[in-house]
Each structure stands twice: as structure tokens, then as C-alpha cells.
């Protein structure tokens, strides 16, 4: 069986630091997979390697049977991999709607220039309508239609996190990567977010997330990959990971 995402012997070195070393892993279509590990374990670097933001030092990444290592982030995104970032990348002086439409624009074949200046032509109008449709659809999915016209800067932090997810959803991805979606959220917001991610997954989206909130990870993920010092040390169900000796050792003394 071909896995939706296939990571083979992937490595990334930054000077003397082996951020990711010889990691082999996969994600099946329709799975909800967690990626955990102590601080500096290489989780964000692995996400960057998958999504094209960081070039590999070794190994290959394939998506839907196609090698994607070496592609730019835009090329990877157009194939259906969409992501959010650990540090929010929201444009504060743009409206919520415009922030989200950036995702829709990025996913459509023609560049942003055509979207902005192609309005005089039918193709440009069709494209603008499609961008608008996808943007509203994503805002609806995260429950932010009522603040579409607000400046992103005016949203509370929790809503800005959903805004970033909406931008990723506006690309209509096949595979969604979430980097620490619960960071900075309180307990109630984290519970709501967990329910939201479960709902997205229930609608058929394949999801991989990095998260330090173990209740969230253990509560919603079907399978968990564990990194420590750039190496994969475990891959299993939440129950198996909870009692895995190597995982317990990696976390020993780490204040989570
Ligand atoms: N651009 C970079 N330049 C140099 N070193 C880097 C770079 N990116 C990551 N590293 C190093 O690679 C290692 C892995 O970092 P990474 O951010 O991937 O870990 P992480 O598991 O996501 O950590 P955290 O949970 O703290 O976010 C760390 O030692 C980090 O300092």
C-alpha cells in the first residue's frame, strides 16, 4: 500500500547540530498523527523538511506517490500540503478576509498578480469568485465569518490561531500540518480546538500535528511519532507511547 506521506531516511544538519537524523516515517490517507518530543527534538525542522521550507541534507519525502523533496513551499502547497506555523504568521494590518484569501490565492495555479489585476477579463472574474468562495468556506469552517472585515490585529490571540488555520484550509488541502496549534491557549480554548481538529479529521482531512499539550495529543491522535535529539524513537498508538520505555526516558527530567 502506498502511504500518503512517505519520509525516508530524512536528515537535516545545521552546522554542528543534527536537527533531524535518518528519520523514516509515514502517514496514511485519513490519519490523524501526532509528532511529539522534548524541546529541540527536531519536530519543527521535520515539518519544514516536509513542507519545503528547509532543504534536506539527506533522504527523500514523497507525497501521494510523488517525490516532493527539492520542491519549493508553493509547489508543495499546490500538491495539497498546507500548514500553520509555531509563531503566528498573520498579517496584522490586513483584514481577516484578506489574510485567509492569501491561502486561496496560493492554491490556485495562476499567480497573485492575475488575481488582483485580472478583473477586467472573464477568467480573472471567475478566479476572483473562486478565491472568494474558498475564503468564505474556510472562514465558515473556523467560525470567523462574523469578523471577516476586521483587521487581523484586532482579533484576540485565540481567534488569530483559527485565522491561521483558515488560511491553510483555504488551500483546500489534502494533508494539513499544524505546528503547536494549542500553544498560548487556555484549557477551555484547548478543549475547543481539540474538538475542532477532530471535526476536521472526521470530514476526511489527513492531519499531522506537533503539540506539547499531551492531553490534546493523547486525546485525539490515532498514532504518535516521537522524536528525541533528531531521531525517531517511537511510533505507535497513544496507549503504547504512554508506556514506551524510550519515550519515558526521553521525557525524564523535561518539564512539560
Ligand atoms: N535554522 C536553524 N539554524 C540552526 N539550528 C537550528 C535551526 N533550526 C533548528 N535548529 C536546531 O535544530 C534542533 C531542532 O530544532 P527544532 O526547532 O526542529 O526542534 P523542536 O522539536 O521543534 O523544538 P521545540 O519543541 O522547542 O519547538 C535544535 O537544536 C535547534 O536549535
Coordinates of C-alpha atoms and ligand atoms in Angstrom, one line a residue, residues 14 17 19 38-45 86 180 212, ligand 1:
X14 CA 22.6 22.9 10.9
X17 CA 23.7 20.2 15.1
X19 CA 18.4 18.6 13.9
X38 CA 11.2 17.2 24.1
X39 CA 12.3 20.8 23.2
X40 CA 14.8 20.8 20.3
X41 CA 13.9 17.3 19.3
X42 CA 13.6 18.3 15.6
X43 CA 9.8 18.4 15.3
X44 CA 9.5 21.8 13.6
X45 CA 12.5 21.0 11.4
X86 CA 4.5 27.7 15.6
X180 CA 1.7 23.7 18.0
X212 CA 3.3 19.9 23.7
Ligands
LIG1 N1 17.7 27.4 11.2 C1 18.4 26.8 12.2 N2 19.7 27.0 12.3 C2 20.4 26.4 13.3 N3 19.9 25.5 14.1 C3 18.6 25.2 14.0 C4 17.8 25.8 13.0 N4 16.5 25.3 13.2 C5 16.6 24.4 14.2 N5 17.8 24.3 14.7 C6 18.3 23.4 15.7 O1 17.9 22.1 15.4 C7 17.4 21.5 16.6 C8 15.9 21.1 16.4 O2 15.1 22.2 16.4 P1 13.5 22.2 16.2 O3 13.1 23.6 16.3 O4 13.2 21.4 14.9 O5 13.0 21.3 17.4 P2 11.6 21.2 18.0 O6 11.4 19.8 18.4 O7 10.6 21.8 17.1 O8 11.7 22.1 19.3 P3 10.5 22.9 20.1 O9 9.6 21.9 20.7 O10 11.4 23.6 21.2 O11 9.9 23.8 19.2 C9 17.6 22.4 17.8 O12 18.9 22.1 18.3 C10 17.7 23.8 17.1 O13 18.4 24.7 17.8

